[in-house]
């Protein structure tokens, strides 16, 4: 069995609750969490060439993580703000953009990784504000998984923009996935909404999970990061 620690974090383009853009602060929060795999949302600037909100040189200097290359824009680390970071030493066997039906600029990124020789699939996403489009997007993600040529233990993480466990999120149960029990993550100063989620396939067991709450995480973004410790064969 392999044990991994994953996290998902809407970093709001590195703009904190103090309205200051501070990418170093985001990296410090990630160091506090100490996850093996991180899904980021709003990781790129909104306009222009959509350059990464965390400059590449800072990621390299920080040293713990590398962005998964998915063939997007040259100065971006993701796609429509979605990015995956992996701890150095984790093997990236495959990565791709997952197109989603949308009215807004939304998307998903997928990576197949190997940790201690055991493979796992990870998807990071940020879904629509509209319930109708959210359901369509979740069905597109599930269609991608159902159409895969080989099965892998799978983790889906991101900002699903949905408060309730029901509605569009119930689609996952019919495809042998389950929602990890995590607390509200938005707003970071006073969390009341479960916008961020971690979802796992039936062959992954959850050892522990929660929101990362620290003085730093309450200032770094308007979302708290979520984390989970997982086991898979």
Tab-separated table of C-alpha atoms in Angstrom:
chain	number	residue	atom	x	y	z
A	1	UNK	CA	0.000	0.000	0.000
A	2	UNK	CA	1.075	3.565	-0.692
A	3	UNK	CA	0.203	6.435	1.612
A	4	UNK	CA	-0.030	9.911	0.129
A	5	UNK	CA	-1.027	13.320	1.411
A	6	UNK	CA	-2.952	15.467	-1.050
A	7	UNK	CA	-4.243	19.021	-0.877
A	8	UNK	CA	-6.439	21.365	-2.872
A	9	UNK	CA	-6.162	25.142	-2.635
A	10	UNK	CA	-7.895	28.026	-4.400
A	11	UNK	CA	-5.107	30.592	-4.123
A	12	UNK	CA	-7.083	33.516	-5.621
A	13	UNK	CA	-4.158	34.490	-7.859
A	14	UNK	CA	-2.066	34.879	-4.679
A	15	UNK	CA	-4.161	37.831	-3.467
A	16	UNK	CA	-4.807	37.530	0.256
A	17	UNK	CA	-7.564	38.803	2.498
A	18	UNK	CA	-5.406	41.882	3.033
A	19	UNK	CA	-5.702	42.506	-0.755
A	20	UNK	CA	-1.956	42.057	-1.194
A	21	UNK	CA	-0.562	39.770	-3.893
A	22	UNK	CA	2.010	37.623	-2.138
A	23	UNK	CA	3.037	34.370	-3.855
A	24	UNK	CA	5.704	33.692	-1.229
A	25	UNK	CA	2.939	33.501	1.356
A	26	UNK	CA	1.126	30.817	-0.680
A	27	UNK	CA	4.321	28.768	-0.856
A	28	UNK	CA	4.729	29.111	2.907
A	29	UNK	CA	1.194	27.749	3.392
A	30	UNK	CA	2.015	24.806	1.120
A	31	UNK	CA	5.112	24.155	3.230
A	32	UNK	CA	2.894	24.052	6.323
A	33	UNK	CA	0.585	21.484	4.694
A	34	UNK	CA	3.487	19.341	3.428
A	35	UNK	CA	1.420	17.423	0.850
A	36	UNK	CA	2.810	15.143	-1.840
A	37	UNK	CA	0.357	16.363	-4.501
A	38	UNK	CA	-1.378	19.739	-4.642
A	39	UNK	CA	-4.218	20.903	-6.902
A	40	UNK	CA	-4.312	24.694	-7.269
A	41	UNK	CA	-7.167	26.816	-8.569
A	42	UNK	CA	-6.883	30.418	-9.763
A	43	UNK	CA	-3.171	29.757	-10.175
A	44	UNK	CA	-2.795	32.024	-13.220
A	45	UNK	CA	-3.425	35.691	-13.816
A	46	UNK	CA	-6.785	36.419	-15.429
A	47	UNK	CA	-5.716	38.634	-18.345
A	48	UNK	CA	-2.964	38.935	-20.941
A	49	UNK	CA	-0.753	35.892	-21.382
A	50	UNK	CA	-2.263	34.266	-18.267
A	51	UNK	CA	1.144	34.026	-16.616
A	52	UNK	CA	1.480	32.028	-13.422
A	53	UNK	CA	0.533	33.882	-10.242
A	54	UNK	CA	3.457	32.066	-8.609
A	55	UNK	CA	6.569	32.990	-10.614
A	56	UNK	CA	8.473	29.958	-11.874
A	57	UNK	CA	11.681	31.082	-10.195
A	58	UNK	CA	9.955	31.083	-6.801
A	59	UNK	CA	8.773	27.508	-7.295
A	60	UNK	CA	12.309	26.482	-8.221
A	61	UNK	CA	13.812	28.349	-5.271
A	62	UNK	CA	11.279	26.900	-2.856
A	63	UNK	CA	12.421	23.527	-4.055
A	64	UNK	CA	9.736	21.148	-2.767
A	65	UNK	CA	7.369	21.088	-5.772
A	66	UNK	CA	7.384	20.952	-9.520
A	67	UNK	CA	4.387	21.885	-11.679
A	68	UNK	CA	2.983	19.116	-13.864
A	69	UNK	CA	3.490	20.153	-17.488
A	70	UNK	CA	0.207	19.997	-19.389
A	71	UNK	CA	1.054	21.850	-22.593
A	72	UNK	CA	-0.851	25.047	-21.926
A	73	UNK	CA	0.340	28.626	-22.271
A	74	UNK	CA	4.136	29.067	-22.002
A	75	UNK	CA	4.104	31.347	-18.944
A	76	UNK	CA	1.297	29.487	-17.164
A	77	UNK	CA	1.616	26.504	-14.842
A	78	UNK	CA	-1.880	25.236	-15.596
A	79	UNK	CA	-5.035	25.517	-17.652
A	80	UNK	CA	-7.762	28.075	-16.915
A	81	UNK	CA	-6.102	28.550	-13.535
A	82	UNK	CA	-5.977	24.835	-12.656
A	83	UNK	CA	-2.540	23.450	-11.862
A	84	UNK	CA	-1.046	20.356	-10.261
A	85	UNK	CA	2.112	20.451	-8.175
A	86	UNK	CA	3.986	17.292	-7.212
A	87	UNK	CA	6.743	16.756	-4.718
A	88	UNK	CA	10.131	16.320	-6.343
A	89	UNK	CA	10.831	12.658	-7.000
A	90	UNK	CA	7.260	11.737	-7.938
A	91	UNK	CA	7.132	10.332	-11.472
A	92	UNK	CA	4.722	11.954	-13.919
A	93	UNK	CA	3.767	9.251	-16.427
A	94	UNK	CA	1.072	11.160	-18.308
A	95	UNK	CA	-0.640	14.528	-18.181
A	96	UNK	CA	-3.358	16.249	-20.175
A	97	UNK	CA	-5.934	19.008	-20.311
A	98	UNK	CA	-9.523	17.808	-19.830
A	99	UNK	CA	-11.890	20.082	-21.804
A	100	UNK	CA	-15.168	20.859	-20.068
A	101	UNK	CA	-18.455	22.181	-21.456
A	102	UNK	CA	-18.714	25.741	-20.201
A	103	UNK	CA	-19.901	29.296	-20.587
A	104	UNK	CA	-17.139	30.566	-18.290
A	105	UNK	CA	-13.399	29.895	-18.723
A	106	UNK	CA	-13.304	26.624	-16.777
A	107	UNK	CA	-11.349	23.427	-17.210
A	108	UNK	CA	-9.514	20.545	-15.605
A	109	UNK	CA	-6.028	19.055	-15.625
A	110	UNK	CA	-5.199	15.377	-15.246
A	111	UNK	CA	-2.003	13.567	-14.342
A	112	UNK	CA	-1.090	9.903	-13.944
A	113	UNK	CA	1.628	9.647	-11.326
A	114	UNK	CA	3.784	6.918	-9.783
A	115	UNK	CA	4.752	6.952	-6.119
A	116	UNK	CA	6.953	4.099	-4.926
A	117	UNK	CA	6.077	2.350	-8.172
A	118	UNK	CA	2.322	2.478	-7.566
A	119	UNK	CA	0.238	4.509	-9.996
A	120	UNK	CA	-2.499	6.990	-9.135
A	121	UNK	CA	-4.565	9.371	-11.261
A	122	UNK	CA	-5.186	12.932	-10.051
A	123	UNK	CA	-7.545	15.550	-11.505
A	124	UNK	CA	-7.646	19.187	-10.467
A	125	UNK	CA	-10.591	21.368	-11.473
A	126	UNK	CA	-12.598	24.527	-10.823
A	127	UNK	CA	-16.252	24.223	-11.781
A	128	UNK	CA	-18.912	26.675	-12.860
A	129	UNK	CA	-21.102	28.833	-10.629
A	130	UNK	CA	-24.166	27.573	-12.511
A	131	UNK	CA	-25.655	24.315	-11.227
A	132	UNK	CA	-26.679	23.296	-14.756
A	133	UNK	CA	-23.172	23.728	-16.133
A	134	UNK	CA	-21.610	22.174	-13.031
A	135	UNK	CA	-23.569	18.981	-13.650
A	136	UNK	CA	-22.491	18.935	-17.301
A	137	UNK	CA	-18.875	19.449	-16.269
A	138	UNK	CA	-18.999	16.658	-13.686
A	139	UNK	CA	-20.468	14.330	-16.293
A	140	UNK	CA	-17.640	15.271	-18.673
A	141	UNK	CA	-15.066	14.419	-15.989
A	142	UNK	CA	-16.763	11.092	-15.289
A	143	UNK	CA	-16.973	10.327	-19.016
A	144	UNK	CA	-13.219	10.882	-19.253
A	145	UNK	CA	-12.659	8.427	-16.400
A	146	UNK	CA	-15.150	5.883	-17.739
A	147	UNK	CA	-13.465	6.052	-21.135
A	148	UNK	CA	-9.937	5.511	-19.810
A	149	UNK	CA	-8.061	2.581	-21.306
A	150	UNK	CA	-6.959	1.395	-17.862
A	151	UNK	CA	-8.286	1.801	-14.338
A	152	UNK	CA	-6.260	3.625	-11.717
A	153	UNK	CA	-7.040	4.735	-8.187
A	154	UNK	CA	-8.284	8.291	-8.731
A	155	UNK	CA	-8.394	11.513	-6.728
A	156	UNK	CA	-10.406	14.518	-7.924
A	157	UNK	CA	-9.804	17.817	-6.150
A	158	UNK	CA	-10.733	21.441	-6.583
A	159	UNK	CA	-13.219	24.224	-6.145
A	160	UNK	CA	-16.562	22.662	-7.101
A	161	UNK	CA	-18.531	25.815	-6.290
A	162	UNK	CA	-21.271	23.826	-4.568
A	163	UNK	CA	-22.364	24.036	-0.944
A	164	UNK	CA	-24.420	20.841	-0.751
A	165	UNK	CA	-23.220	17.242	-1.044
A	166	UNK	CA	-26.292	16.574	-3.152
A	167	UNK	CA	-27.192	17.892	-6.590
A	168	UNK	CA	-24.458	17.561	-9.188
A	169	UNK	CA	-21.985	16.074	-6.693
A	170	UNK	CA	-24.242	13.032	-6.246
A	171	UNK	CA	-23.229	11.973	-9.779
A	172	UNK	CA	-19.945	10.641	-8.375
A	173	UNK	CA	-21.644	7.974	-6.259
A	174	UNK	CA	-22.992	6.263	-9.391
A	175	UNK	CA	-19.429	5.937	-10.695
A	176	UNK	CA	-17.953	4.362	-7.546
A	177	UNK	CA	-16.484	7.570	-6.138
A	178	UNK	CA	-17.152	9.182	-2.787
A	179	UNK	CA	-16.733	12.592	-1.233
A	180	UNK	CA	-14.093	12.852	1.473
A	181	UNK	CA	-15.601	14.380	4.616
A	182	UNK	CA	-14.039	17.810	4.931
A	183	UNK	CA	-15.147	20.997	6.701
A	184	UNK	CA	-16.136	24.319	5.089
A	185	UNK	CA	-13.249	26.171	3.469
A	186	UNK	CA	-14.770	29.499	2.400
A	187	UNK	CA	-14.458	32.273	3.544
A	188	UNK	CA	-11.054	31.715	5.165
A	189	UNK	CA	-11.767	34.225	7.947
A	190	UNK	CA	-15.031	32.519	8.849
A	191	UNK	CA	-15.572	29.296	6.885
A	192	UNK	CA	-19.227	28.525	6.181
A	193	UNK	CA	-19.284	27.101	2.626
A	194	UNK	CA	-18.015	23.732	1.383
A	195	UNK	CA	-16.932	24.987	-2.017
A	196	UNK	CA	-13.699	22.985	-2.101
A	197	UNK	CA	-13.784	19.192	-2.277
A	198	UNK	CA	-11.666	16.057	-2.373
A	199	UNK	CA	-13.270	13.034	-4.069
A	200	UNK	CA	-11.744	9.546	-4.291
A	201	UNK	CA	-12.464	6.315	-6.145
A	202	UNK	CA	-13.717	3.290	-4.196
A	203	UNK	CA	-10.258	1.674	-4.037
A	204	UNK	CA	-8.723	4.519	-2.015
A	205	UNK	CA	-9.092	4.603	1.750
A	206	UNK	CA	-9.098	7.855	3.712
A	207	UNK	CA	-7.012	7.912	6.889
A	208	UNK	CA	-7.634	11.551	7.838
A	209	UNK	CA	-8.739	14.815	6.254
A	210	UNK	CA	-9.423	18.415	7.151
A	211	UNK	CA	-8.920	22.084	6.425
A	212	UNK	CA	-5.521	23.607	7.076
A	213	UNK	CA	-6.112	26.492	9.472
A	214	UNK	CA	-3.225	28.701	10.525
A	215	UNK	CA	-2.611	32.409	10.953
A	216	UNK	CA	-0.969	32.348	7.536
A	217	UNK	CA	-3.672	30.376	5.701
A	218	UNK	CA	-6.357	32.714	7.006
A	219	UNK	CA	-4.558	35.636	5.337
A	220	UNK	CA	-3.076	34.098	2.191
A	221	UNK	CA	-6.350	33.537	0.266
A	222	UNK	CA	-10.102	33.766	0.752
A	223	UNK	CA	-10.214	29.937	0.676
A	224	UNK	CA	-8.632	27.594	3.200
A	225	UNK	CA	-6.716	24.665	1.745
A	226	UNK	CA	-8.110	21.164	2.259
A	227	UNK	CA	-5.908	18.102	2.779
A	228	UNK	CA	-6.342	14.338	3.032
A	229	UNK	CA	-4.119	11.394	3.892
A	230	UNK	CA	-4.949	8.515	1.553
A	231	UNK	CA	-3.979	4.874	1.050
A	232	UNK	CA	-4.162	2.897	-2.176
A	233	UNK	CA	-2.743	-0.367	-3.495
